[in-house]
XYZ file of C-alpha atoms in Angstrom:
756
model
C 264.028 -36.668 316.678
C 266.508 -37.033 313.699
C 266.655 -34.625 311.087
C 266.506 -35.454 307.385
C 269.559 -34.818 305.638
C 269.158 -31.627 303.327
C 266.072 -30.639 305.048
C 267.226 -28.988 307.918
C 263.653 -28.331 309.436
C 263.164 -32.213 309.579
C 259.737 -31.649 307.655
C 259.160 -34.633 305.388
C 259.176 -33.180 301.564
C 256.000 -33.299 299.762
C 255.517 -36.111 296.608
C 254.319 -34.686 293.303
C 251.981 -36.640 291.438
C 250.578 -35.534 287.938
C 247.474 -37.029 286.110
C 244.207 -36.337 284.297
C 241.184 -36.007 286.737
C 239.015 -38.778 285.560
C 236.006 -38.712 288.195
C 235.256 -36.977 291.253
C 233.402 -39.828 293.748
C 232.931 -37.341 296.739
C 233.043 -33.761 297.092
C 232.242 -31.686 300.282
C 231.156 -28.155 299.008
C 231.444 -26.922 302.572
C 235.420 -27.245 302.365
C 236.380 -28.416 299.352
C 237.293 -31.947 300.409
C 237.368 -34.372 297.561
C 237.600 -37.805 296.788
C 238.802 -38.570 292.890
C 240.084 -40.703 290.735
C 243.004 -39.677 288.346
C 244.765 -41.270 285.518
C 248.230 -40.908 285.727
C 249.144 -42.450 282.124
C 250.642 -45.692 283.194
C 248.191 -47.574 281.023
C 245.983 -50.604 281.703
C 243.409 -48.509 282.535
C 244.644 -48.430 285.997
C 243.025 -45.017 288.050
C 244.512 -43.981 291.459
C 242.436 -42.570 294.389
C 243.519 -39.166 295.620
C 241.847 -37.457 298.681
C 242.145 -33.426 299.910
C 241.970 -30.166 298.934
C 240.963 -30.445 295.161
C 238.877 -27.346 295.453
C 237.393 -26.341 291.873
C 239.368 -28.959 289.921
C 237.012 -30.222 287.299
C 237.051 -33.621 285.408
C 239.204 -33.507 282.576
C 241.793 -31.500 283.455
C 245.090 -32.258 283.974
C 246.587 -31.734 287.310
C 250.023 -31.296 289.213
C 249.161 -32.333 292.678
C 251.569 -31.680 295.757
C 250.809 -34.326 298.801
C 251.824 -37.485 300.732
C 251.293 -41.164 299.726
C 249.657 -43.352 302.169
C 247.000 -46.341 302.364
C 243.115 -46.862 303.437
C 242.320 -50.101 305.203
C 239.649 -50.368 302.651
C 240.687 -48.559 299.243
C 244.212 -49.236 299.305
C 247.116 -46.892 297.988
C 246.111 -43.421 297.829
C 247.556 -39.946 297.484
C 246.549 -37.282 300.097
C 246.781 -33.599 298.301
C 247.666 -30.688 300.072
C 247.443 -28.589 297.067
C 247.566 -28.361 293.364
C 248.007 -26.589 289.986
C 246.122 -27.082 286.916
C 248.576 -27.934 283.458
C 246.614 -27.622 280.575
C 246.484 -30.901 278.286
C 249.214 -31.155 275.402
C 247.375 -33.862 273.450
C 244.514 -33.653 270.819
C 242.922 -36.357 272.744
C 243.696 -34.661 276.224
C 242.384 -31.356 274.928
C 239.185 -33.197 273.720
C 238.326 -34.807 276.855
C 239.358 -31.580 279.038
C 236.926 -29.218 276.841
C 234.293 -32.158 276.564
C 233.887 -32.691 280.287
C 231.478 -30.013 280.903
C 234.281 -27.302 282.065
C 233.416 -24.811 279.502
C 229.576 -23.725 279.353
C 228.496 -24.280 275.640
C 230.884 -27.366 274.818
C 229.853 -30.436 275.141
C 231.591 -34.040 273.751
C 230.119 -33.474 270.022
C 231.535 -29.998 270.025
C 234.687 -30.742 271.603
C 235.396 -33.180 269.158
C 234.136 -30.790 266.482
C 236.746 -27.993 267.828
C 239.771 -30.396 268.147
C 239.497 -31.841 264.911
C 239.427 -28.421 263.416
C 242.220 -26.638 265.354
C 244.017 -29.898 266.661
C 246.921 -28.887 269.375
C 246.375 -25.211 268.744
C 242.553 -25.610 270.341
C 243.281 -23.763 273.563
C 245.385 -21.077 271.855
C 242.834 -20.257 269.717
C 239.834 -20.018 272.508
C 242.158 -18.038 274.744
C 243.800 -15.538 271.815
C 241.453 -15.405 268.914
C 238.038 -16.967 270.268
C 236.416 -15.253 267.214
C 237.558 -17.906 264.835
C 235.459 -20.762 266.673
C 233.059 -20.085 264.031
C 234.995 -21.632 261.581
C 234.124 -24.794 263.269
C 230.621 -26.214 261.507
C 227.838 -26.058 263.446
C 229.344 -23.038 265.603
C 227.120 -19.737 265.051
C 228.146 -16.454 266.215
C 225.869 -16.808 269.359
C 227.602 -20.072 270.866
C 230.796 -18.846 270.109
C 230.617 -15.813 272.251
C 228.727 -17.791 274.617
C 232.202 -20.231 274.443
C 234.360 -17.161 274.815
C 232.635 -15.535 277.664
C 232.632 -18.622 279.828
C 236.041 -19.508 279.152
C 237.207 -15.955 280.366
C 234.891 -16.413 283.625
C 236.246 -19.929 284.206
C 239.748 -18.493 284.319
C 239.123 -15.842 286.307
C 237.140 -17.803 288.911
C 240.120 -20.007 288.736
C 242.458 -17.242 289.728
C 239.961 -16.475 292.656
C 239.847 -20.343 293.634
C 243.702 -20.914 293.603
C 244.012 -17.868 295.865
C 241.268 -18.948 298.128
C 242.508 -22.700 298.243
C 244.519 -22.469 301.165
C 241.327 -21.398 303.315
C 239.579 -24.028 302.419
C 236.477 -22.005 300.585
C 234.099 -24.119 298.557
C 234.008 -23.963 294.957
C 230.581 -22.279 294.719
C 231.567 -19.535 296.985
C 234.457 -18.809 295.211
C 232.190 -18.739 292.225
C 229.948 -16.475 294.168
C 232.608 -13.885 295.263
C 233.827 -13.596 291.830
C 230.248 -12.894 290.374
C 229.736 -10.375 293.415
C 233.201 -8.543 292.969
C 234.452 -9.256 289.452
C 238.056 -8.632 288.905
C 237.859 -6.881 292.489
C 237.626 -10.149 294.185
C 241.293 -10.759 295.310
C 241.497 -7.367 296.250
C 238.467 -7.530 298.608
C 239.400 -10.828 300.055
C 242.737 -9.552 300.967
C 241.823 -6.007 302.220
C 238.306 -6.421 303.462
C 237.399 -9.925 304.037
C 234.886 -9.139 306.713
C 232.651 -7.539 304.013
C 232.181 -11.215 302.480
C 230.172 -12.021 305.246
C 227.760 -8.963 304.905
C 227.567 -9.183 300.879
C 228.140 -12.939 299.706
C 225.341 -15.445 300.496
C 226.703 -18.568 301.993
C 230.004 -16.794 303.592
C 229.236 -16.594 307.426
C 231.373 -14.783 309.840
C 233.581 -17.837 310.486
C 234.308 -18.065 306.957
C 235.423 -14.245 306.673
C 237.343 -14.908 309.856
C 239.178 -17.851 308.583
C 240.246 -15.803 305.294
C 240.905 -12.377 307.354
C 243.424 -14.477 309.651
C 245.369 -15.920 306.546
C 245.704 -12.244 305.071
C 246.963 -11.416 308.347
C 244.561 -9.353 310.241
C 244.918 -9.284 314.173
C 242.819 -11.501 316.351
C 242.004 -8.702 318.382
C 241.412 -6.126 315.560
C 238.081 -3.923 316.444
C 237.117 -4.632 312.693
C 237.088 -8.411 313.744
C 234.998 -7.809 316.769
C 232.640 -5.338 315.429
C 232.080 -7.887 312.628
C 231.946 -10.846 315.284
C 229.212 -8.752 317.229
C 227.093 -8.288 314.583
C 227.472 -12.098 312.982
C 226.450 -13.248 316.640
C 223.251 -11.026 316.241
C 222.635 -12.460 312.767
C 222.812 -15.904 314.155
C 220.115 -14.808 316.770
C 217.595 -13.297 313.968
C 218.208 -17.048 312.131
C 216.981 -18.687 315.520
C 213.854 -16.251 315.515
C 215.166 -13.288 317.903
C 214.453 -9.678 316.689
C 217.315 -8.518 319.316
C 219.364 -10.102 321.795
C 219.851 -8.779 325.559
C 222.918 -6.847 326.013
C 224.620 -9.212 328.269
C 223.642 -12.465 326.482
C 225.146 -10.681 323.206
C 228.355 -9.926 325.237
C 228.904 -13.405 326.652
C 228.200 -14.820 322.952
C 230.671 -12.669 321.417
C 233.363 -13.369 324.112
C 232.905 -16.749 323.556
C 232.816 -16.435 319.531
C 235.815 -14.378 319.346
C 237.670 -15.513 322.490
C 238.920 -11.954 323.124
C 238.519 -9.945 326.426
C 235.024 -8.897 327.702
C 236.102 -5.097 328.091
C 237.186 -5.127 324.004
C 233.501 -6.556 323.446
C 231.780 -3.662 325.285
C 234.084 -0.881 323.798
C 233.186 -2.461 320.219
C 229.685 -2.799 321.132
C 229.258 1.017 322.379
C 231.036 2.269 318.894
C 228.746 0.051 316.805
C 226.150 1.788 318.472
C 226.814 5.228 318.056
C 225.039 7.269 315.197
C 227.677 8.173 312.747
C 228.066 12.029 311.863
C 227.642 11.480 308.127
C 223.785 10.355 308.872
C 224.423 6.704 308.100
C 222.928 3.934 309.826
C 224.957 3.118 313.332
C 225.946 -0.879 313.154
C 223.288 -1.670 315.985
C 220.497 -0.073 317.871
C 220.214 -0.173 321.789
C 217.124 0.051 323.409
C 215.529 -0.858 326.604
C 212.442 -2.871 326.322
C 210.646 -5.394 328.763
C 211.924 -8.544 329.086
C 209.846 -12.086 329.446
C 208.808 -11.444 332.625
C 208.176 -7.727 332.448
C 211.702 -6.441 333.675
C 213.594 -3.831 331.723
C 216.293 -5.017 329.436
C 218.990 -3.360 327.248
C 217.975 -4.873 323.962
C 220.558 -4.778 321.031
C 219.055 -4.865 317.489
C 220.592 -5.285 314.021
C 219.095 -1.765 312.343
C 216.808 -3.622 310.036
C 214.627 -5.386 312.530
C 214.413 -2.531 314.809
C 213.162 -0.457 311.763
C 210.803 -3.064 311.075
C 209.197 -3.803 314.924
C 208.565 0.233 314.874
C 207.451 0.092 311.254
C 204.802 -2.806 311.716
C 203.354 -1.556 314.805
C 202.526 1.832 313.797
C 201.361 0.729 310.398
C 199.497 -1.507 312.069
C 197.734 0.900 314.701
C 197.253 3.660 311.953
C 195.248 0.962 310.027
C 193.205 0.317 313.159
C 192.526 3.581 313.752
C 191.994 5.218 310.367
C 188.420 7.141 310.220
C 188.485 5.790 306.445
C 186.492 2.919 305.469
C 186.598 0.699 302.440
C 183.605 -1.653 303.141
C 181.058 0.902 305.113
C 178.382 -1.314 303.988
C 179.135 -3.564 307.107
C 178.944 -0.810 309.644
C 174.638 -1.038 309.725
C 174.018 -4.397 307.899
C 171.220 -6.372 308.810
C 173.235 -9.246 310.083
C 170.436 -11.654 310.001
C 169.447 -11.160 306.334
C 173.303 -11.434 305.373
C 173.756 -14.714 307.258
C 170.489 -16.298 305.561
C 172.062 -15.284 302.150
C 175.368 -16.818 303.187
C 173.686 -19.914 304.199
C 172.176 -19.894 300.726
C 175.458 -19.739 298.993
C 177.320 -22.280 301.350
C 174.362 -24.528 302.376
C 175.638 -24.369 305.868
C 175.131 -22.546 309.225
C 177.858 -20.627 311.336
C 178.449 -21.624 314.716
C 178.485 -18.697 317.116
C 182.151 -18.099 317.285
C 182.415 -18.448 313.498
C 179.771 -15.661 313.072
C 181.704 -13.318 315.229
C 184.790 -13.768 313.446
C 182.696 -12.657 310.057
C 181.217 -9.977 311.988
C 184.840 -8.724 313.018
C 186.515 -8.987 310.008
C 183.740 -7.434 308.019
C 183.714 -4.328 310.582
C 186.866 -4.039 312.044
C 189.820 -2.525 309.869
C 192.365 -5.327 311.694
C 191.880 -8.719 312.984
C 193.042 -11.910 313.807
C 191.296 -15.297 313.445
C 193.133 -18.512 315.064
C 192.161 -21.971 315.948
C 193.126 -25.772 315.252
C 192.573 -28.212 312.765
C 188.748 -29.050 312.277
C 187.454 -26.177 313.879
C 185.812 -24.294 310.737
C 188.882 -21.558 309.751
C 188.628 -22.486 306.247
C 184.835 -22.409 306.066
C 184.770 -18.874 307.850
C 187.126 -17.381 305.692
C 185.276 -18.779 302.945
C 182.098 -16.780 304.263
C 183.951 -13.719 304.822
C 185.177 -13.448 301.243
C 181.499 -14.606 299.981
C 180.014 -11.280 302.109
C 182.714 -9.213 301.064
C 182.400 -10.014 297.041
C 178.590 -9.853 297.613
C 179.048 -6.151 298.176
C 181.233 -5.502 295.352
C 184.347 -5.682 297.651
C 187.916 -5.790 296.110
C 189.515 -9.047 298.295
C 192.972 -9.658 297.940
C 193.997 -13.209 299.177
C 197.805 -14.045 300.007
C 199.929 -16.631 302.122
C 203.468 -17.199 302.672
C 203.924 -20.191 300.785
C 202.927 -21.314 297.272
C 201.174 -24.183 298.415
C 199.181 -22.403 300.891
C 197.915 -19.928 298.558
C 196.940 -22.641 296.183
C 194.793 -23.954 298.938
C 193.215 -20.673 299.812
C 192.407 -20.114 296.088
C 190.727 -23.652 295.810
C 188.871 -22.831 299.182
C 187.530 -19.542 298.237
C 187.290 -19.885 294.362
C 189.217 -16.168 294.185
C 192.804 -15.680 293.082
C 195.444 -15.884 295.730
C 199.392 -15.583 295.603
C 202.074 -15.690 297.778
C 202.995 -12.531 299.758
C 206.208 -12.386 297.526
C 204.139 -12.409 294.343
C 201.441 -9.908 295.514
C 204.075 -7.405 296.755
C 206.238 -7.985 293.626
C 209.349 -7.962 295.736
C 212.590 -7.284 293.793
C 216.047 -7.878 293.821
C 217.350 -6.247 297.015
C 214.027 -7.038 299.132
C 212.323 -3.581 297.973
C 208.372 -4.456 297.050
C 206.603 -2.773 294.240
C 203.864 -2.139 296.526
C 204.196 -0.189 299.754
C 202.886 2.698 301.701
C 203.489 5.335 298.790
C 202.045 2.715 296.197
C 199.401 0.761 298.137
C 197.737 -2.646 297.031
C 194.106 -1.779 295.113
C 192.048 -3.910 297.988
C 189.277 -3.436 300.283
C 189.813 -6.889 301.999
C 193.350 -8.455 302.377
C 193.114 -12.131 304.189
C 196.549 -13.477 305.053
C 196.525 -17.392 305.454
C 198.950 -19.411 307.384
C 200.023 -16.002 309.440
C 202.021 -17.959 311.839
C 204.424 -18.134 309.280
C 204.810 -14.798 308.892
C 208.175 -13.221 310.009
C 208.503 -9.611 310.957
C 210.259 -8.478 307.674
C 207.746 -9.854 305.679
C 204.756 -8.688 308.010
C 206.085 -5.112 307.622
C 206.647 -5.306 303.809
C 202.732 -6.402 303.776
C 201.130 -4.569 306.463
C 202.789 -1.093 304.650
C 201.395 -1.998 301.225
C 197.483 -2.001 302.698
C 195.694 1.082 301.943
C 193.862 3.134 304.717
C 190.414 1.899 305.413
C 191.154 -1.276 303.958
C 190.234 -4.219 306.332
C 193.388 -7.082 307.108
C 192.187 -10.201 308.364
C 195.281 -12.197 309.839
C 194.272 -16.098 309.902
C 196.728 -18.612 311.177
C 197.060 -21.367 314.199
C 198.946 -19.461 316.683
C 199.602 -23.038 318.297
C 201.839 -24.448 315.451
C 205.661 -23.533 315.079
C 206.718 -19.964 314.964
C 208.343 -18.614 311.385
C 211.086 -19.888 310.574
C 212.500 -15.930 310.235
C 212.579 -13.713 313.096
C 209.675 -12.492 314.979
C 206.667 -14.082 316.376
C 203.892 -12.030 314.797
C 201.054 -13.701 315.243
C 201.503 -14.668 318.912
C 202.435 -10.954 319.339
C 199.253 -9.753 317.678
C 197.213 -12.359 320.040
C 199.078 -11.099 323.340
C 197.459 -9.883 326.506
C 196.167 -6.195 325.985
C 196.777 -6.088 322.446
C 194.681 -3.900 320.513
C 194.136 -5.912 317.852
C 190.655 -7.472 317.936
C 190.772 -11.618 317.677
C 188.576 -14.576 317.756
C 189.735 -17.817 318.587
C 187.858 -20.949 316.930
C 187.681 -23.553 319.835
C 184.687 -26.139 319.068
C 185.920 -29.208 316.909
C 183.182 -29.818 314.323
C 181.775 -33.489 314.473
C 182.644 -34.323 310.962
C 186.621 -33.686 311.811
C 185.728 -35.340 315.229
C 186.123 -38.470 313.069
C 189.547 -37.847 311.631
C 192.389 -39.365 313.737
C 194.485 -36.568 312.200
C 192.527 -33.939 313.769
C 191.563 -36.061 316.975
C 195.264 -36.476 317.619
C 196.553 -33.057 316.918
C 194.411 -31.707 319.399
C 195.359 -34.363 322.194
C 198.943 -33.516 321.177
C 198.336 -29.861 321.606
C 196.819 -30.650 325.132
C 199.700 -32.804 326.378
C 197.983 -36.200 325.706
C 199.639 -38.822 323.940
C 198.059 -39.428 320.156
C 195.590 -42.674 320.050
C 196.988 -45.057 317.208
C 194.926 -48.274 317.842
C 192.075 -48.723 315.381
C 192.599 -45.451 313.359
C 191.763 -45.366 309.925
C 194.457 -42.462 308.986
C 196.712 -42.590 311.895
C 199.322 -45.037 312.435
C 202.618 -46.001 314.700
C 205.342 -47.947 313.477
C 207.372 -49.065 316.575
C 210.996 -48.962 316.275
C 213.354 -47.863 319.023
C 216.435 -47.955 316.854
C 217.248 -44.791 315.325
C 219.027 -45.574 312.146
C 216.383 -48.758 311.728
C 213.610 -45.894 312.121
C 215.018 -44.140 309.214
C 215.225 -47.209 307.078
C 211.591 -47.808 307.897
C 210.304 -44.491 307.027
C 211.976 -44.639 303.761
C 210.177 -47.906 303.122
C 206.527 -46.475 304.808
C 207.156 -43.701 302.265
C 208.393 -44.919 299.124
C 206.693 -48.588 298.972
C 204.011 -49.257 301.725
C 201.951 -46.067 301.665
C 201.808 -46.108 297.698
C 200.953 -50.305 297.741
C 198.385 -49.400 300.080
C 196.825 -46.162 299.476
C 197.390 -45.607 295.888
C 199.045 -42.324 296.726
C 202.434 -40.775 294.547
C 205.505 -41.404 296.557
C 206.886 -38.108 294.832
C 203.510 -35.935 294.721
C 201.488 -36.935 297.629
C 203.870 -38.429 300.649
C 206.041 -36.391 302.460
C 208.639 -36.765 304.914
C 208.603 -34.368 307.792
C 211.930 -34.764 310.397
C 212.550 -32.958 313.502
C 216.105 -32.245 312.625
C 218.394 -32.452 309.533
C 220.946 -34.700 310.907
C 221.386 -37.986 312.204
C 220.276 -41.242 310.913
C 216.554 -40.592 310.816
C 217.303 -36.871 309.566
C 216.339 -35.031 306.977
C 219.701 -35.132 305.433
C 220.190 -38.641 305.346
C 216.559 -39.506 304.774
C 216.657 -37.582 301.075
C 219.548 -39.432 300.186
C 217.745 -42.779 301.053
C 214.371 -41.412 299.425
C 216.017 -40.542 296.397
C 217.740 -43.992 295.571
C 214.146 -45.490 296.250
C 212.042 -43.219 294.189
C 214.360 -41.605 291.319
C 217.484 -44.146 291.027
C 220.154 -43.348 288.984
C 220.013 -44.963 285.233
C 222.774 -44.974 282.745
C 220.685 -43.591 280.023
C 219.927 -40.356 282.001
C 222.198 -37.124 282.759
C 222.812 -36.408 286.460
C 224.715 -33.765 287.929
C 227.187 -34.006 291.161
C 227.392 -31.054 293.127
C 229.146 -31.375 296.496
C 227.601 -34.260 298.139
C 224.363 -34.523 296.201
C 223.635 -35.597 292.890
C 220.637 -34.071 290.960
C 218.540 -36.056 288.329
C 215.297 -35.348 286.117
C 212.383 -36.300 288.770
C 213.806 -35.122 291.683
C 211.797 -33.453 294.523
C 213.735 -30.331 295.785
C 213.483 -27.087 297.585
C 214.930 -23.451 297.277
C 217.056 -23.122 300.652
C 217.427 -19.051 300.306
C 215.362 -16.341 299.162
C 216.561 -15.051 295.580
C 214.875 -12.166 294.140
C 216.787 -12.346 290.877
C 215.228 -15.804 289.992
C 212.021 -16.511 288.483
C 209.382 -13.862 287.432
C 209.134 -12.376 290.852
C 212.145 -13.956 292.689
C 212.258 -17.418 294.270
C 211.998 -17.803 298.112
C 213.021 -19.926 300.632
C 210.718 -23.020 301.103
C 209.528 -23.012 297.500
C 209.225 -26.519 296.416
C 209.587 -28.138 292.878
C 210.413 -30.923 290.602
C 213.500 -31.137 288.174
C 212.195 -30.982 284.789
C 215.344 -31.224 282.542
C 219.282 -31.217 283.072
C 221.427 -29.960 280.247
C 225.231 -30.940 281.069
C 226.648 -28.702 277.989
C 224.819 -25.598 279.062
C 225.472 -26.609 282.436
C 221.782 -25.792 283.964
C 218.719 -27.598 285.151
C 215.155 -26.567 285.570
C 212.835 -26.648 288.070
C 208.811 -26.932 287.940
C 207.870 -24.894 291.239
C 204.465 -25.776 293.004
C 203.621 -22.277 291.932
C 203.659 -23.827 288.043
C 206.636 -21.599 287.183
C 209.665 -23.163 285.167
C 212.858 -21.801 286.941
C 216.508 -22.415 285.747
C 219.332 -22.840 287.625
C 222.996 -22.969 286.335
C 225.047 -25.663 287.707
C 227.370 -23.389 289.959
C 223.904 -22.078 291.745
C 223.121 -25.530 292.567
C 223.733 -24.834 296.833
C 220.408 -23.016 296.515
C 218.834 -26.319 296.196
C 218.326 -29.107 298.401
C 216.453 -32.374 297.606
C 212.745 -32.417 299.401
C 211.875 -36.030 299.825
C 212.075 -35.297 303.470
C 212.228 -31.703 304.881
C 212.475 -30.897 308.710
C 209.173 -29.838 310.227
C 210.299 -25.890 309.929
C 210.161 -26.115 306.705
C 207.133 -27.799 306.127
C 205.223 -24.891 307.799
C 202.197 -23.402 305.640
C 202.315 -26.452 303.490
C 199.686 -29.459 303.433
C 200.447 -32.968 302.037
C 197.986 -35.921 301.598
C 200.054 -37.967 303.493
C 202.847 -37.393 306.067
C 205.223 -39.835 307.656
C 207.180 -38.268 310.662
C 209.960 -40.149 312.266
C 210.178 -39.297 315.891
C 213.309 -40.762 317.655
C 215.367 -40.527 320.425
C 217.961 -39.429 318.327
C 216.568 -36.080 317.871
C 215.765 -35.991 321.723
C 216.516 -32.151 322.169
C 214.362 -30.747 319.117
C 211.260 -32.827 320.705
C 208.621 -30.538 321.285
C 204.915 -30.190 321.562
C 204.382 -27.917 319.012
C 206.920 -29.338 316.559
C 205.121 -32.664 316.509
C 201.717 -30.587 316.441
C 202.801 -28.695 313.269
C 204.208 -31.767 311.558
C 200.095 -33.958 312.227
C 198.633 -30.605 311.056
C 200.670 -30.611 307.523
C 198.416 -33.634 307.000
C 194.972 -33.654 304.957
C 194.342 -37.465 304.874
C 197.186 -39.856 306.406
C 199.685 -39.303 309.177
C 202.260 -42.017 310.005
C 204.586 -42.038 312.887
C 207.678 -44.102 312.989
C 209.761 -44.396 315.864
C 209.662 -44.937 319.950
C 206.673 -44.375 322.207
C 209.665 -42.540 324.538
C 210.319 -39.888 322.158
C 207.070 -39.157 321.396
C 206.101 -38.840 325.043
C 209.226 -36.634 325.054
C 207.739 -34.681 322.174
C 204.092 -34.336 323.742
C 205.233 -33.376 327.339
C 207.813 -30.974 326.194
C 206.297 -27.210 325.929
C 208.560 -24.738 323.930
C 210.845 -23.272 326.156
C 210.561 -19.458 326.610
C 209.535 -16.733 323.934
C 211.344 -15.663 321.163
C 213.032 -12.231 321.719
C 210.739 -9.515 320.434
C 208.674 -6.642 321.358
C 206.439 -6.002 318.770
C 203.582 -6.503 321.588
C 205.099 -4.127 323.897
C 205.183 -1.404 320.962
C 201.655 -2.322 320.212
C 200.194 -2.168 323.578
C 202.414 0.981 324.724
C 201.553 3.213 321.689
C 197.794 2.105 321.949
C 197.923 3.015 325.544
C 199.779 6.397 324.644
C 197.411 7.445 321.963
C 194.469 6.745 324.451
C 195.952 8.757 326.866
C 196.013 11.630 324.493
């Protein structure tokens, strides 16, 4: 190939383009890829499309971009950016637009106009060098002046980190988080200890840290990289619900992930498992446990999960066996009289299995109540609470989600809270209530216990005082918790020392409900009946894309029109998966357009590929112990009630009736919730649910997934999709158990104590 003259390598030189960033049409927060329009100053209002790595660039900034010219078949001439630098605007008009763009917190168009009128071309120099002089501007008091100066400094420092990270395609929000975590040490940490980022900064996994590490010259086969990769593979396994991985599987996963020799992985794993001489925790814990079929496996745990499993089993057995009893009155109670009194309070008799559950909860220190919809779990819980309170017992009610806690409170007439609020979890995840400072309770009832993951269950059980009674209530046939573990299933394992009652009889009133009837049909492997039902419908649509569109029409228009339900508050779309034309991601965009469309007179905030508006239904997607009164947790749902472009903040009213502010750079913690995955809906109940069941989600279609979705509905279920996909879901029983050893620990510890 002929080389270009004066360019011995034969590479094409990058073209240079300068312009003011007018608007961002699309931005992918994950990799920084941006489509934007810039004003190149050619007049006539012409804007040019630029695409590519515009990570961190803000509307109103003057940019000097290097890249290549090209043409798009649909959009015409465009410039592909490979890198850019920010050039501060040089005209008063440019400065005004730059400051008024929302770049600096506390300055909107009005103050931008006043500041530039007062300082003219010296505006940026004043903000940079003499910010205290901003007080000269009419309407700017000392408080706002300080806020602007601080925001300017932070924005400058973040920009520096962003420019450094530009080459490794780290998103703006992650660059902001790196800066907030490490401050002035950010660049030093990124250069010298990139794998720390994966452990310290939410949103940075091993893959991003690895990309950064390679760009700063850390070798592919460095032990530091391999150890970080092993811990990442284990943390991925915990994200999928496992508490440990068998050693062979972990080694195979790590070799595939890291593309290094098996011998090196084995060596590094051995080093990670060594207990350091300084008494610090090892990187991982290795222990022999029984596998799914009773065979011995070498389990590799991350330390927190090993600790939690040991602790939870020990605490449960401690509660179960203690000689203390905070409700001794039920040991020799006259049950005939107690149940007759109860009937007078509730107006209904208990069925024999409900009666057994009531006696169990009030006489045993730890017990489990399980059963499907329509079997009277709620009435049984109410009866237990009524009897306990009649004996002046202090009853504490909790559930993993805000909605479930609200429902529990309505059912029992007593106060209920989320487990997180009950324990007053703090930054770092420590609880205000624990073994040394237990809850003031004689009876603790935890509803929706299928949602309890290992770490949360351990924190909860630690806080139950000796002698108090602990009752877990939940439907073991639903999906297991989003977090690691299968606590409810492990408590109900064969030979488990924890006493339990399973309610199986569906009450006559519930038999008239299509929702209840079909939930039980699905759970027993039968097709749901959809003909002639008043509360259970099927709209057949074999094409996945069409099924997605039909789902939106049903949820946003048809159900509200026919049943008078509010599409935002009362109707929930539950999708088997996030991706795809009928996945929660796509459906959220379409439902937002239908329910909360944009209006020229209302502010909105574009963040990555999403747009936030007042009225949007949103959900928190990570545990954040720093937000709200006692933290805001993964799965909390709310509605956006205000959005302030000047202070760069929006407010969400959560379903626990708490107003929580979010800075704009925290918006990657929020996702839209018009549609959520079935996994994310656990513990919640909605008047109506719409479930797209399509062949596009084939790999996800399992019986407990569809059963969980159907049991989220109080009044109405609409399935949209193909009979073939529904058949696949009904037929497919979830493959295999999660890797947990809680059941083994409970049984073996119980056996050992019985022998002694």
